[in-house]
Amino acid sequence: MKRTHLLHAELSQVIAAMGHGDMLVIGDAGLPIPDGPRRIDLAVARGVPRLDEVLAAVLSELTVESAVVACEALPADQDRPAWYPTALPMAPLAVSHEEFKQRSAKARAIVRTGECTPYANILLIAGVSFEI
């Protein structure tokens, strides 16, 4: 029996296959999903699951070296959205929503949550853990 946080088999499989530099997008219910990346739809109802819940579970399994968000997600005078995880020490790279969608098209997978907050989308770039 799997003893880690992720119970969703398809998401767990994608994370297990990711290598350095691979990208994974976690998005709100309204994020347009382009053809190409694997689609993983976790939404069961409006707000379920929330983006921050899915993000916390993914971060428990994936080493992340950087993150990208749409600049529209950033509150005025802040460098991180309210939902941005404290587990990631780096501030996200902020790009236009159009550029975010272009980068998303190159992701290994796009995970759709039930989040209904505009621009609540994050692109994670996998890193490598050399911990012994």
JSON list of N, CA and C in Angstrom, two decimals, residues 26-64:
[
{"chain": "A", "resi": 26, "resn": "ILE", "atom": "N", "xyz": [-0.33, 23.18, -12.06]},
{"chain": "A", "resi": 26, "resn": "ILE", "atom": "CA", "xyz": [-1.50, 22.97, -11.22]},
{"chain": "A", "resi": 26, "resn": "ILE", "atom": "C", "xyz": [-2.35, 24.22, -11.39]},
{"chain": "A", "resi": 27, "resn": "GLY", "atom": "N", "xyz": [-3.59, 24.04, -11.82]},
{"chain": "A", "resi": 27, "resn": "GLY", "atom": "CA", "xyz": [-4.38, 25.20, -12.18]},
{"chain": "A", "resi": 27, "resn": "GLY", "atom": "C", "xyz": [-5.78, 25.22, -11.61]},
{"chain": "A", "resi": 28, "resn": "ASP", "atom": "N", "xyz": [-6.41, 26.37, -11.79]},
{"chain": "A", "resi": 28, "resn": "ASP", "atom": "CA", "xyz": [-7.79, 26.54, -11.35]},
{"chain": "A", "resi": 28, "resn": "ASP", "atom": "C", "xyz": [-8.73, 25.90, -12.36]},
{"chain": "A", "resi": 29, "resn": "ALA", "atom": "N", "xyz": [-10.00, 25.92, -12.03]},
{"chain": "A", "resi": 29, "resn": "ALA", "atom": "CA", "xyz": [-11.00, 25.27, -12.89]},
{"chain": "A", "resi": 29, "resn": "ALA", "atom": "C", "xyz": [-11.13, 25.92, -14.25]},
{"chain": "A", "resi": 30, "resn": "GLY", "atom": "N", "xyz": [-10.69, 27.18, -14.39]},
{"chain": "A", "resi": 30, "resn": "GLY", "atom": "CA", "xyz": [-10.85, 27.89, -15.65]},
{"chain": "A", "resi": 30, "resn": "GLY", "atom": "C", "xyz": [-9.62, 27.94, -16.53]},
{"chain": "A", "resi": 31, "resn": "LEU", "atom": "N", "xyz": [-8.51, 27.35, -16.11]},
{"chain": "A", "resi": 31, "resn": "LEU", "atom": "CA", "xyz": [-7.29, 27.41, -16.92]},
{"chain": "A", "resi": 31, "resn": "LEU", "atom": "C", "xyz": [-7.49, 26.64, -18.22]},
{"chain": "A", "resi": 32, "resn": "PRO", "atom": "N", "xyz": [-7.30, 27.30, -19.38]},
{"chain": "A", "resi": 32, "resn": "PRO", "atom": "CA", "xyz": [-7.41, 26.57, -20.65]},
{"chain": "A", "resi": 32, "resn": "PRO", "atom": "C", "xyz": [-6.30, 25.52, -20.73]},
{"chain": "A", "resi": 33, "resn": "ILE", "atom": "N", "xyz": [-6.66, 24.30, -21.08]},
{"chain": "A", "resi": 33, "resn": "ILE", "atom": "CA", "xyz": [-5.67, 23.23, -21.17]},
{"chain": "A", "resi": 33, "resn": "ILE", "atom": "C", "xyz": [-5.43, 22.94, -22.64]},
{"chain": "A", "resi": 34, "resn": "PRO", "atom": "N", "xyz": [-4.19, 23.18, -23.10]},
{"chain": "A", "resi": 34, "resn": "PRO", "atom": "CA", "xyz": [-3.89, 22.95, -24.51]},
{"chain": "A", "resi": 34, "resn": "PRO", "atom": "C", "xyz": [-3.77, 21.47, -24.83]},
{"chain": "A", "resi": 35, "resn": "ASP", "atom": "N", "xyz": [-3.86, 21.14, -26.11]},
{"chain": "A", "resi": 35, "resn": "ASP", "atom": "CA", "xyz": [-3.59, 19.77, -26.54]},
{"chain": "A", "resi": 35, "resn": "ASP", "atom": "C", "xyz": [-2.11, 19.50, -26.31]},
{"chain": "A", "resi": 36, "resn": "GLY", "atom": "N", "xyz": [-1.77, 18.31, -25.94]},
{"chain": "A", "resi": 36, "resn": "GLY", "atom": "CA", "xyz": [-0.37, 17.95, -25.74]},
{"chain": "A", "resi": 36, "resn": "GLY", "atom": "C", "xyz": [-0.10, 17.42, -24.35]},
{"chain": "A", "resi": 37, "resn": "PRO", "atom": "N", "xyz": [-0.11, 18.29, -23.33]},
{"chain": "A", "resi": 37, "resn": "PRO", "atom": "CA", "xyz": [0.17, 17.77, -21.99]},
{"chain": "A", "resi": 37, "resn": "PRO", "atom": "C", "xyz": [-0.91, 16.81, -21.52]},
{"chain": "A", "resi": 38, "resn": "ARG", "atom": "N", "xyz": [-0.51, 15.89, -20.68]},
{"chain": "A", "resi": 38, "resn": "ARG", "atom": "CA", "xyz": [-1.46, 14.98, -20.06]},
{"chain": "A", "resi": 38, "resn": "ARG", "atom": "C", "xyz": [-2.41, 15.79, -19.18]},
{"chain": "A", "resi": 39, "resn": "ARG", "atom": "N", "xyz": [-3.68, 15.47, -19.21]},
{"chain": "A", "resi": 39, "resn": "ARG", "atom": "CA", "xyz": [-4.69, 16.17, -18.42]},
{"chain": "A", "resi": 39, "resn": "ARG", "atom": "C", "xyz": [-5.08, 15.31, -17.23]},
{"chain": "A", "resi": 40, "resn": "ILE", "atom": "N", "xyz": [-5.00, 15.91, -16.06]},
{"chain": "A", "resi": 40, "resn": "ILE", "atom": "CA", "xyz": [-5.42, 15.22, -14.85]},
{"chain": "A", "resi": 40, "resn": "ILE", "atom": "C", "xyz": [-6.46, 16.10, -14.17]},
{"chain": "A", "resi": 41, "resn": "ASP", "atom": "N", "xyz": [-7.70, 15.69, -14.20]},
{"chain": "A", "resi": 41, "resn": "ASP", "atom": "CA", "xyz": [-8.78, 16.49, -13.64]},
{"chain": "A", "resi": 41, "resn": "ASP", "atom": "C", "xyz": [-9.15, 15.96, -12.26]},
{"chain": "A", "resi": 42, "resn": "LEU", "atom": "N", "xyz": [-8.83, 16.76, -11.25]},
{"chain": "A", "resi": 42, "resn": "LEU", "atom": "CA", "xyz": [-9.14, 16.37, -9.87]},
{"chain": "A", "resi": 42, "resn": "LEU", "atom": "C", "xyz": [-10.43, 17.01, -9.35]},
{"chain": "A", "resi": 43, "resn": "ALA", "atom": "N", "xyz": [-10.97, 17.98, -10.08]},
{"chain": "A", "resi": 43, "resn": "ALA", "atom": "CA", "xyz": [-12.13, 18.73, -9.60]},
{"chain": "A", "resi": 43, "resn": "ALA", "atom": "C", "xyz": [-13.34, 17.82, -9.42]},
{"chain": "A", "resi": 44, "resn": "VAL", "atom": "N", "xyz": [-13.97, 17.94, -8.26]},
{"chain": "A", "resi": 44, "resn": "VAL", "atom": "CA", "xyz": [-15.20, 17.19, -8.01]},
{"chain": "A", "resi": 44, "resn": "VAL", "atom": "C", "xyz": [-16.37, 18.13, -7.76]},
{"chain": "A", "resi": 45, "resn": "ALA", "atom": "N", "xyz": [-16.08, 19.35, -7.35]},
{"chain": "A", "resi": 45, "resn": "ALA", "atom": "CA", "xyz": [-17.10, 20.37, -7.12]},
{"chain": "A", "resi": 45, "resn": "ALA", "atom": "C", "xyz": [-16.40, 21.72, -7.07]},
{"chain": "A", "resi": 46, "resn": "ARG", "atom": "N", "xyz": [-17.17, 22.78, -7.14]},
{"chain": "A", "resi": 46, "resn": "ARG", "atom": "CA", "xyz": [-16.60, 24.13, -7.05]},
{"chain": "A", "resi": 46, "resn": "ARG", "atom": "C", "xyz": [-15.80, 24.24, -5.74]},
{"chain": "A", "resi": 47, "resn": "GLY", "atom": "N", "xyz": [-14.49, 24.51, -5.88]},
{"chain": "A", "resi": 47, "resn": "GLY", "atom": "CA", "xyz": [-13.63, 24.67, -4.71]},
{"chain": "A", "resi": 47, "resn": "GLY", "atom": "C", "xyz": [-13.07, 23.39, -4.15]},
{"chain": "A", "resi": 48, "resn": "VAL", "atom": "N", "xyz": [-13.38, 22.25, -4.75]},
{"chain": "A", "resi": 48, "resn": "VAL", "atom": "CA", "xyz": [-12.91, 20.96, -4.22]},
{"chain": "A", "resi": 48, "resn": "VAL", "atom": "C", "xyz": [-12.22, 20.18, -5.32]},
{"chain": "A", "resi": 49, "resn": "PRO", "atom": "N", "xyz": [-10.94, 19.84, -5.16]},
{"chain": "A", "resi": 49, "resn": "PRO", "atom": "CA", "xyz": [-10.06, 20.30, -4.10]},
{"chain": "A", "resi": 49, "resn": "PRO", "atom": "C", "xyz": [-9.54, 21.70, -4.39]},
{"chain": "A", "resi": 50, "resn": "ARG", "atom": "N", "xyz": [-9.11, 22.39, -3.33]},
{"chain": "A", "resi": 50, "resn": "ARG", "atom": "CA", "xyz": [-8.51, 23.71, -3.49]},
{"chain": "A", "resi": 50, "resn": "ARG", "atom": "C", "xyz": [-7.10, 23.56, -4.07]},
{"chain": "A", "resi": 51, "resn": "LEU", "atom": "N", "xyz": [-6.66, 24.59, -4.75]},
{"chain": "A", "resi": 51, "resn": "LEU", "atom": "CA", "xyz": [-5.32, 24.57, -5.34]},
{"chain": "A", "resi": 51, "resn": "LEU", "atom": "C", "xyz": [-4.25, 24.37, -4.27]},
{"chain": "A", "resi": 52, "resn": "ASP", "atom": "N", "xyz": [-4.36, 25.06, -3.14]},
{"chain": "A", "resi": 52, "resn": "ASP", "atom": "CA", "xyz": [-3.32, 24.94, -2.11]},
{"chain": "A", "resi": 52, "resn": "ASP", "atom": "C", "xyz": [-3.24, 23.53, -1.54]},
{"chain": "A", "resi": 53, "resn": "GLU", "atom": "N", "xyz": [-4.34, 22.80, -1.49]},
{"chain": "A", "resi": 53, "resn": "GLU", "atom": "CA", "xyz": [-4.33, 21.42, -1.00]},
{"chain": "A", "resi": 53, "resn": "GLU", "atom": "C", "xyz": [-3.57, 20.52, -1.97]},
{"chain": "A", "resi": 54, "resn": "VAL", "atom": "N", "xyz": [-3.87, 20.66, -3.25]},
{"chain": "A", "resi": 54, "resn": "VAL", "atom": "CA", "xyz": [-3.19, 19.84, -4.27]},
{"chain": "A", "resi": 54, "resn": "VAL", "atom": "C", "xyz": [-1.71, 20.20, -4.31]},
{"chain": "A", "resi": 55, "resn": "LEU", "atom": "N", "xyz": [-1.42, 21.49, -4.25]},
{"chain": "A", "resi": 55, "resn": "LEU", "atom": "CA", "xyz": [-0.03, 21.95, -4.29]},
{"chain": "A", "resi": 55, "resn": "LEU", "atom": "C", "xyz": [0.77, 21.39, -3.12]},
{"chain": "A", "resi": 56, "resn": "ALA", "atom": "N", "xyz": [0.20, 21.40, -1.93]},
{"chain": "A", "resi": 56, "resn": "ALA", "atom": "CA", "xyz": [0.90, 20.85, -0.76]},
{"chain": "A", "resi": 56, "resn": "ALA", "atom": "C", "xyz": [1.21, 19.37, -0.94]},
{"chain": "A", "resi": 57, "resn": "ALA", "atom": "N", "xyz": [0.26, 18.61, -1.47]},
{"chain": "A", "resi": 57, "resn": "ALA", "atom": "CA", "xyz": [0.48, 17.19, -1.69]},
{"chain": "A", "resi": 57, "resn": "ALA", "atom": "C", "xyz": [1.55, 16.95, -2.75]},
{"chain": "A", "resi": 58, "resn": "VAL", "atom": "N", "xyz": [1.52, 17.73, -3.83]},
{"chain": "A", "resi": 58, "resn": "VAL", "atom": "CA", "xyz": [2.54, 17.59, -4.88]},
{"chain": "A", "resi": 58, "resn": "VAL", "atom": "C", "xyz": [3.92, 17.94, -4.34]},
{"chain": "A", "resi": 59, "resn": "LEU", "atom": "N", "xyz": [4.01, 19.01, -3.57]},
{"chain": "A", "resi": 59, "resn": "LEU", "atom": "CA", "xyz": [5.32, 19.43, -3.02]},
{"chain": "A", "resi": 59, "resn": "LEU", "atom": "C", "xyz": [5.88, 18.42, -2.03]},
{"chain": "A", "resi": 60, "resn": "SER", "atom": "N", "xyz": [5.03, 17.59, -1.45]},
{"chain": "A", "resi": 60, "resn": "SER", "atom": "CA", "xyz": [5.53, 16.55, -0.54]},
{"chain": "A", "resi": 60, "resn": "SER", "atom": "C", "xyz": [6.21, 15.43, -1.32]},
{"chain": "A", "resi": 61, "resn": "GLU", "atom": "N", "xyz": [5.98, 15.37, -2.63]},
{"chain": "A", "resi": 61, "resn": "GLU", "atom": "CA", "xyz": [6.51, 14.30, -3.47]},
{"chain": "A", "resi": 61, "resn": "GLU", "atom": "C", "xyz": [7.54, 14.76, -4.50]},
{"chain": "A", "resi": 62, "resn": "LEU", "atom": "N", "xyz": [7.54, 16.04, -4.84]},
{"chain": "A", "resi": 62, "resn": "LEU", "atom": "CA", "xyz": [8.33, 16.54, -5.97]},
{"chain": "A", "resi": 62, "resn": "LEU", "atom": "C", "xyz": [9.34, 17.58, -5.51]},
{"chain": "A", "resi": 63, "resn": "THR", "atom": "N", "xyz": [10.59, 17.43, -5.94]},
{"chain": "A", "resi": 63, "resn": "THR", "atom": "CA", "xyz": [11.60, 18.45, -5.70]},
{"chain": "A", "resi": 63, "resn": "THR", "atom": "C", "xyz": [11.42, 19.53, -6.77]},
{"chain": "A", "resi": 64, "resn": "VAL", "atom": "N", "xyz": [11.28, 20.78, -6.34]},
{"chain": "A", "resi": 64, "resn": "VAL", "atom": "CA", "xyz": [11.02, 21.89, -7.26]},
{"chain": "A", "resi": 64, "resn": "VAL", "atom": "C", "xyz": [12.19, 22.86, -7.21]}
]
